[in-house]
Amino acid sequence: MASRRGLKKDLNYLYSDLMLEAYAAFFNSKKKDEEKANALISKISDNFMDFVNRASHTDGKENKKLAKKYYKELWDAVYKDVIAISEEIDKL
């Protein structure tokens, strides 16, 4: 990831794919819990916007080491969030 633009595109791809998986899981489920599905889809949307906002405002812009550390921690947080949401989708 060489730029913020690339990071935002990656985030868009990941979270749109999660949204699609959530909808597919809901429609293919035998017991359709609409409240749970809506809450999960809302959570996906909120997390996406949170990470995009965090990607837009870098801590330590002047210091490359701090910026690199910031984006590394941000990407690690995204990874953990995607894993957690995927597990919730499997339970849906």
CSV table of N, CA, C and O in Angstrom, one decimal:
chain,number,residue,atom,x,y,z
A,1,MET,N,0.8,-1.2,0.0
A,1,MET,CA,0.0,0.0,0.0
A,1,MET,C,0.9,1.2,0.0
A,1,MET,O,1.5,1.5,1.0
A,2,ALA,N,0.9,1.9,-1.1
A,2,ALA,CA,1.9,3.0,-1.3
A,2,ALA,C,1.2,4.4,-1.0
A,2,ALA,O,1.9,5.4,-0.9
A,3,SER,N,-0.1,4.4,-0.9
A,3,SER,CA,-0.8,5.7,-0.8
A,3,SER,C,-2.1,5.5,0.0
A,3,SER,O,-2.6,4.4,0.2
A,4,ARG,N,-2.6,6.7,0.4
A,4,ARG,CA,-3.9,6.7,1.1
A,4,ARG,C,-5.0,6.3,0.2
A,4,ARG,O,-5.9,5.6,0.6
A,5,ARG,N,-4.8,6.7,-1.1
A,5,ARG,CA,-5.8,6.4,-2.1
A,5,ARG,C,-5.9,4.8,-2.2
A,5,ARG,O,-7.0,4.3,-2.3
A,6,GLY,N,-4.8,4.2,-2.3
A,6,GLY,CA,-4.8,2.7,-2.4
A,6,GLY,C,-5.4,2.1,-1.2
A,6,GLY,O,-6.1,1.1,-1.3
A,7,LEU,N,-5.1,2.6,0.0
A,7,LEU,CA,-5.6,2.1,1.2
A,7,LEU,C,-7.2,2.2,1.2
A,7,LEU,O,-7.9,1.3,1.6
A,8,LYS,N,-7.6,3.4,0.8
A,8,LYS,CA,-9.1,3.6,0.8
A,8,LYS,C,-9.8,2.6,-0.2
A,8,LYS,O,-10.9,2.1,0.0
A,9,LYS,N,-9.1,2.4,-1.4
A,9,LYS,CA,-9.7,1.5,-2.3
A,9,LYS,C,-9.7,0.0,-1.8
A,9,LYS,O,-10.7,-0.7,-2.0
A,10,ASP,N,-8.7,-0.3,-1.1
A,10,ASP,CA,-8.6,-1.7,-0.4
A,10,ASP,C,-9.7,-1.8,0.6
A,10,ASP,O,-10.4,-2.8,0.7
A,11,LEU,N,-9.9,-0.7,1.4
A,11,LEU,CA,-11.0,-0.7,2.4
A,11,LEU,C,-12.3,-0.9,1.8
A,11,LEU,O,-13.2,-1.6,2.2
A,12,ASN,N,-12.5,-0.1,0.7
A,12,ASN,CA,-13.8,-0.2,0.0
A,12,ASN,C,-14.1,-1.6,-0.5
A,12,ASN,O,-15.2,-2.1,-0.4
A,13,TYR,N,-13.0,-2.2,-1.1
A,13,TYR,CA,-13.2,-3.6,-1.6
A,13,TYR,C,-13.5,-4.6,-0.5
A,13,TYR,O,-14.5,-5.4,-0.6
A,14,LEU,N,-12.8,-4.5,0.6
A,14,LEU,CA,-13.0,-5.4,1.7
A,14,LEU,C,-14.4,-5.3,2.3
A,14,LEU,O,-15.1,-6.3,2.5
A,15,TYR,N,-14.8,-4.1,2.6
A,15,TYR,CA,-16.0,-3.9,3.3
A,15,TYR,C,-17.2,-4.1,2.4
A,15,TYR,O,-18.3,-4.5,2.8
A,16,SER,N,-17.1,-3.8,1.1
A,16,SER,CA,-18.2,-4.1,0.2
A,16,SER,C,-18.4,-5.6,0.0
A,16,SER,O,-19.5,-6.1,-0.1
A,17,ASP,N,-17.2,-6.3,0.0
A,17,ASP,CA,-17.3,-7.8,-0.1
A,17,ASP,C,-18.0,-8.3,1.2
A,17,ASP,O,-18.8,-9.3,1.1
A,18,LEU,N,-17.6,-7.8,2.4
A,18,LEU,CA,-18.3,-8.2,3.6
A,18,LEU,C,-19.8,-7.9,3.6
A,18,LEU,O,-20.6,-8.8,4.0
A,19,MET,N,-20.1,-6.8,3.0
A,19,MET,CA,-21.6,-6.4,3.0
A,19,MET,C,-22.3,-7.4,2.1
A,19,MET,O,-23.4,-7.9,2.4
A,20,LEU,N,-21.7,-7.8,0.9
A,20,LEU,CA,-22.3,-8.7,0.0
A,20,LEU,C,-22.4,-10.1,0.7
A,20,LEU,O,-23.5,-10.8,0.6
A,21,GLU,N,-21.4,-10.5,1.4
A,21,GLU,CA,-21.5,-11.8,2.1
A,21,GLU,C,-22.6,-11.8,3.2
A,21,GLU,O,-23.3,-12.8,3.4
A,22,ALA,N,-22.7,-10.7,3.9
A,22,ALA,CA,-23.8,-10.6,4.9
A,22,ALA,C,-25.2,-10.7,4.3
A,22,ALA,O,-26.0,-11.4,4.8
A,23,TYR,N,-25.4,-10.0,3.2
A,23,TYR,CA,-26.7,-10.1,2.5
A,23,TYR,C,-26.9,-11.5,2.0
A,23,TYR,O,-28.0,-12.1,2.1
A,24,ALA,N,-25.9,-12.1,1.4
A,24,ALA,CA,-26.0,-13.5,0.9
A,24,ALA,C,-26.3,-14.5,2.0
A,24,ALA,O,-27.2,-15.4,1.9
A,25,ALA,N,-25.6,-14.3,3.2
A,25,ALA,CA,-25.9,-15.2,4.3
A,25,ALA,C,-27.3,-15.0,4.8
A,25,ALA,O,-27.9,-16.0,5.2
A,26,PHE,N,-27.8,-13.8,4.9
A,26,PHE,CA,-29.1,-13.6,5.4
A,26,PHE,C,-30.2,-14.2,4.4
A,26,PHE,O,-31.1,-14.9,4.9
A,27,PHE,N,-30.0,-14.0,3.1
A,27,PHE,CA,-31.0,-14.5,2.2
A,27,PHE,C,-31.0,-16.0,2.1
A,27,PHE,O,-31.9,-16.7,1.7
A,28,ASN,N,-29.8,-16.6,2.4
A,28,ASN,CA,-29.7,-18.1,2.3
A,28,ASN,C,-29.9,-18.8,3.6
A,28,ASN,O,-29.9,-20.0,3.7
A,29,SER,N,-30.2,-18.0,4.6
A,29,SER,CA,-30.4,-18.6,5.9
A,29,SER,C,-31.8,-19.2,6.0
A,29,SER,O,-32.8,-18.6,5.5
A,30,LYS,N,-32.0,-20.3,6.8
A,30,LYS,CA,-33.3,-20.9,7.0
A,30,LYS,C,-34.1,-20.1,8.0
A,30,LYS,O,-35.3,-19.8,7.8
A,31,LYS,N,-33.4,-19.6,9.1
A,31,LYS,CA,-34.1,-18.8,10.0
A,31,LYS,C,-33.6,-17.3,9.8
A,31,LYS,O,-32.5,-17.0,10.2
A,32,LYS,N,-34.5,-16.5,9.3
A,32,LYS,CA,-34.1,-15.2,8.9
A,32,LYS,C,-34.3,-14.2,10.1
A,32,LYS,O,-35.5,-13.9,10.4
A,33,ASP,N,-33.2,-13.8,10.8
A,33,ASP,CA,-33.3,-12.9,11.9
A,33,ASP,C,-32.9,-11.5,11.3
A,33,ASP,O,-31.8,-11.1,11.2
A,34,GLU,N,-34.0,-10.8,10.9
A,34,GLU,CA,-33.8,-9.5,10.2
A,34,GLU,C,-33.1,-8.4,11.1
A,34,GLU,O,-32.3,-7.7,10.6
A,35,GLU,N,-33.4,-8.4,12.4
A,35,GLU,CA,-32.8,-7.4,13.3
A,35,GLU,C,-31.3,-7.7,13.3
A,35,GLU,O,-30.5,-6.7,13.3
A,36,LYS,N,-30.9,-8.9,13.5
A,36,LYS,CA,-29.5,-9.3,13.6
A,36,LYS,C,-28.7,-8.9,12.3
A,36,LYS,O,-27.6,-8.4,12.3
A,37,ALA,N,-29.4,-9.2,11.2
A,37,ALA,CA,-28.8,-8.9,9.9
A,37,ALA,C,-28.6,-7.4,9.7
A,37,ALA,O,-27.5,-6.9,9.2
A,38,ASN,N,-29.6,-6.6,10.0
A,38,ASN,CA,-29.6,-5.2,9.9
A,38,ASN,C,-28.5,-4.6,10.8
A,38,ASN,O,-27.8,-3.7,10.4
A,39,ALA,N,-28.4,-5.1,12.0
A,39,ALA,CA,-27.3,-4.6,13.0
A,39,ALA,C,-25.9,-4.9,12.4
A,39,ALA,O,-25.0,-4.1,12.5
A,40,LEU,N,-25.8,-6.1,11.8
A,40,LEU,CA,-24.5,-6.5,11.3
A,40,LEU,C,-24.1,-5.6,10.1
A,40,LEU,O,-23.0,-5.1,10.0
A,41,ILE,N,-25.1,-5.4,9.2
A,41,ILE,CA,-24.8,-4.5,8.0
A,41,ILE,C,-24.5,-3.1,8.4
A,41,ILE,O,-23.6,-2.4,7.9
A,42,SER,N,-25.2,-2.6,9.5
A,42,SER,CA,-24.9,-1.3,10.0
A,42,SER,C,-23.5,-1.2,10.6
A,42,SER,O,-22.8,-0.2,10.4
A,43,LYS,N,-23.1,-2.3,11.3
A,43,LYS,CA,-21.8,-2.3,11.9
A,43,LYS,C,-20.7,-2.3,10.8
A,43,LYS,O,-19.7,-1.6,10.9
A,44,ILE,N,-21.0,-3.0,9.7
A,44,ILE,CA,-20.0,-3.1,8.6
A,44,ILE,C,-19.8,-1.7,8.0
A,44,ILE,O,-18.7,-1.2,7.8
A,45,SER,N,-21.0,-1.0,7.8
A,45,SER,CA,-20.9,0.4,7.2
A,45,SER,C,-20.2,1.3,8.2
A,45,SER,O,-19.4,2.2,7.7
A,46,ASP,N,-20.5,1.3,9.5
A,46,ASP,CA,-19.9,2.2,10.4
A,46,ASP,C,-18.4,1.9,10.5
A,46,ASP,O,-17.6,2.9,10.6
A,47,ASN,N,-18.0,0.7,10.6
A,47,ASN,CA,-16.6,0.4,10.7
A,47,ASN,C,-15.9,0.8,9.4
A,47,ASN,O,-14.7,1.4,9.5
A,48,PHE,N,-16.5,0.7,8.3
A,48,PHE,CA,-15.9,1.1,7.0
A,48,PHE,C,-15.6,2.6,7.1
A,48,PHE,O,-14.5,3.1,6.8
A,49,MET,N,-16.6,3.4,7.4
A,49,MET,CA,-16.5,4.9,7.5
A,49,MET,C,-15.4,5.3,8.6
A,49,MET,O,-14.7,6.2,8.3
A,50,ASP,N,-15.4,4.6,9.7
A,50,ASP,CA,-14.4,4.8,10.7
A,50,ASP,C,-13.0,4.7,10.2
A,50,ASP,O,-12.1,5.5,10.4
A,51,PHE,N,-12.7,3.6,9.5
A,51,PHE,CA,-11.4,3.3,9.0
A,51,PHE,C,-11.0,4.2,7.9
A,51,PHE,O,-9.9,4.6,7.8
A,52,VAL,N,-12.0,4.6,7.0
A,52,VAL,CA,-11.7,5.6,6.0
A,52,VAL,C,-11.3,6.9,6.6
A,52,VAL,O,-10.4,7.6,6.2
A,53,ASN,N,-12.1,7.3,7.6
A,53,ASN,CA,-11.7,8.6,8.3
A,53,ASN,C,-10.4,8.5,9.0
A,53,ASN,O,-9.6,9.5,8.9
A,54,ARG,N,-10.1,7.4,9.6
A,54,ARG,CA,-8.8,7.3,10.2
A,54,ARG,C,-7.6,7.3,9.2
A,54,ARG,O,-6.6,7.8,9.4
A,55,ALA,N,-7.9,6.7,8.0
A,55,ALA,CA,-6.9,6.7,6.9
A,55,ALA,C,-6.7,8.1,6.4
A,55,ALA,O,-5.6,8.5,6.0
A,56,SER,N,-7.7,9.0,6.5
A,56,SER,CA,-7.6,10.3,5.9
A,56,SER,C,-6.8,11.2,6.8
A,56,SER,O,-6.2,12.2,6.4
A,57,HIS,N,-6.7,11.0,8.1
A,57,HIS,CA,-6.1,11.8,9.1
A,57,HIS,C,-4.9,11.1,9.7
A,57,HIS,O,-5.1,10.4,10.7
A,58,THR,N,-3.8,11.3,9.2
A,58,THR,CA,-2.6,10.6,9.7
A,58,THR,C,-2.0,11.3,10.9
A,58,THR,O,-1.8,12.5,10.9
A,59,ASP,N,-1.6,10.5,11.9
A,59,ASP,CA,-0.8,11.0,13.0
A,59,ASP,C,0.6,11.0,12.6
A,59,ASP,O,1.2,10.0,12.1
A,60,GLY,N,1.3,12.1,12.8
A,60,GLY,CA,2.8,12.2,12.5
A,60,GLY,C,3.1,12.3,11.1
A,60,GLY,O,4.0,11.5,10.6
A,61,LYS,N,2.4,13.1,10.3
A,61,LYS,CA,2.7,13.3,8.9
A,61,LYS,C,4.1,13.6,8.6
A,61,LYS,O,4.7,13.2,7.6
A,62,GLU,N,4.7,14.4,9.5
A,62,GLU,CA,6.1,14.9,9.2
A,62,GLU,C,7.1,13.8,9.4
A,62,GLU,O,8.2,13.8,8.7
A,63,ASN,N,6.9,12.9,10.3
A,63,ASN,CA,7.9,11.8,10.6
A,63,ASN,C,7.4,10.5,9.9
A,63,ASN,O,6.4,10.0,10.2
A,64,LYS,N,8.2,10.1,8.9
A,64,LYS,CA,7.9,8.9,8.1
A,64,LYS,C,7.7,7.7,9.0
A,64,LYS,O,6.9,6.8,8.7
A,65,LYS,N,8.5,7.5,10.0
A,65,LYS,CA,8.5,6.3,10.8
A,65,LYS,C,7.2,6.3,11.6
A,65,LYS,O,6.5,5.2,11.7
A,66,LEU,N,6.7,7.5,12.1
A,66,LEU,CA,5.5,7.5,12.8
A,66,LEU,C,4.3,7.2,11.9
A,66,LEU,O,3.3,6.5,12.2
A,67,ALA,N,4.4,7.8,10.7
A,67,ALA,CA,3.3,7.6,9.7
A,67,ALA,C,3.2,6.1,9.3
A,67,ALA,O,2.1,5.5,9.2
A,68,LYS,N,4.4,5.5,9.1
A,68,LYS,CA,4.4,4.1,8.7
A,68,LYS,C,3.9,3.2,9.8
A,68,LYS,O,3.1,2.3,9.6
A,69,LYS,N,4.2,3.5,11.1
A,69,LYS,CA,3.7,2.8,12.2
A,69,LYS,C,2.2,3.0,12.4
A,69,LYS,O,1.5,2.0,12.6
A,70,TYR,N,1.7,4.2,12.1
A,70,TYR,CA,0.3,4.5,12.2
A,70,TYR,C,-0.5,3.6,11.2
A,70,TYR,O,-1.5,3.0,11.5
A,71,TYR,N,0.0,3.6,10.0
A,71,TYR,CA,-0.7,2.8,8.9
A,71,TYR,C,-0.6,1.3,9.2
A,71,TYR,O,-1.5,0.6,8.9
A,72,LYS,N,0.5,0.9,9.7
A,72,LYS,CA,0.6,-0.5,10.1
A,72,LYS,C,-0.4,-0.9,11.1
A,72,LYS,O,-1.1,-1.9,11.0
A,73,GLU,N,-0.5,-0.1,12.2
A,73,GLU,CA,-1.5,-0.3,13.2
A,73,GLU,C,-2.9,-0.3,12.7
A,73,GLU,O,-3.8,-1.1,13.1
A,74,LEU,N,-3.2,0.7,11.8
A,74,LEU,CA,-4.5,0.8,11.2
A,74,LEU,C,-4.8,-0.4,10.4
A,74,LEU,O,-5.9,-1.0,10.5
A,75,TRP,N,-3.9,-0.9,9.6
A,75,TRP,CA,-4.1,-2.1,8.8
A,75,TRP,C,-4.3,-3.3,9.6
A,75,TRP,O,-5.2,-4.2,9.3
A,76,ASP,N,-3.6,-3.4,10.8
A,76,ASP,CA,-3.8,-4.6,11.7
A,76,ASP,C,-5.2,-4.5,12.3
A,76,ASP,O,-5.8,-5.5,12.5
A,77,ALA,N,-5.7,-3.3,12.6
A,77,ALA,CA,-7.0,-3.1,13.2
A,77,ALA,C,-8.1,-3.5,12.1
A,77,ALA,O,-9.1,-4.2,12.5
A,78,VAL,N,-7.8,-3.2,10.9
A,78,VAL,CA,-8.8,-3.5,9.8
A,78,VAL,C,-8.8,-5.1,9.7
A,78,VAL,O,-9.9,-5.7,9.6
A,79,TYR,N,-7.7,-5.7,9.7
A,79,TYR,CA,-7.6,-7.1,9.6
A,79,TYR,C,-8.4,-7.8,10.7
A,79,TYR,O,-9.2,-8.7,10.4
A,80,LYS,N,-8.2,-7.4,11.9
A,80,LYS,CA,-8.9,-8.0,13.1
A,80,LYS,C,-10.4,-7.8,12.9
A,80,LYS,O,-11.2,-8.7,13.2
A,81,ASP,N,-10.8,-6.6,12.5
A,81,ASP,CA,-12.2,-6.3,12.3
A,81,ASP,C,-12.8,-7.1,11.2
A,81,ASP,O,-13.9,-7.6,11.4
A,82,VAL,N,-12.1,-7.3,10.1
A,82,VAL,CA,-12.6,-8.1,9.0
A,82,VAL,C,-12.8,-9.6,9.5
A,82,VAL,O,-13.8,-10.2,9.2
A,83,ILE,N,-11.9,-10.1,10.2
A,83,ILE,CA,-12.0,-11.5,10.8
A,83,ILE,C,-13.2,-11.6,11.7
A,83,ILE,O,-14.0,-12.5,11.6
A,84,ALA,N,-13.3,-10.6,12.6
A,84,ALA,CA,-14.4,-10.6,13.6
A,84,ALA,C,-15.8,-10.6,12.9
A,84,ALA,O,-16.7,-11.3,13.2
A,85,ILE,N,-15.9,-9.7,11.9
A,85,ILE,CA,-17.2,-9.6,11.1
A,85,ILE,C,-17.4,-10.9,10.3
A,85,ILE,O,-18.6,-11.3,10.2
A,86,SER,N,-16.4,-11.5,9.8
A,86,SER,CA,-16.6,-12.7,9.0
A,86,SER,C,-17.1,-13.8,9.9
A,86,SER,O,-18.0,-14.6,9.5
A,87,GLU,N,-16.7,-13.9,11.1
A,87,GLU,CA,-17.2,-14.8,12.1
A,87,GLU,C,-18.6,-14.6,12.4
A,87,GLU,O,-19.4,-15.5,12.6
A,88,GLU,N,-19.0,-13.3,12.5
A,88,GLU,CA,-20.4,-12.9,12.8
A,88,GLU,C,-21.3,-13.3,11.6
A,88,GLU,O,-22.4,-13.7,11.8
A,89,ILE,N,-20.8,-13.1,10.4
A,89,ILE,CA,-21.5,-13.5,9.2
A,89,ILE,C,-21.8,-15.0,9.2
A,89,ILE,O,-22.9,-15.5,8.9
A,90,ASP,N,-20.8,-15.8,9.6
A,90,ASP,CA,-20.9,-17.2,9.7
A,90,ASP,C,-22.0,-17.7,10.6
A,90,ASP,O,-22.7,-18.7,10.4
A,91,LYS,N,-22.2,-16.9,11.7
A,91,LYS,CA,-23.2,-17.2,12.7
A,91,LYS,C,-24.6,-16.8,12.3
A,91,LYS,O,-25.6,-17.2,12.8
A,92,LEU,N,-24.7,-15.9,11.3
A,92,LEU,CA,-25.9,-15.4,10.8
A,92,LEU,C,-26.7,-16.5,10.1
A,92,LEU,O,-27.7,-16.9,10.1
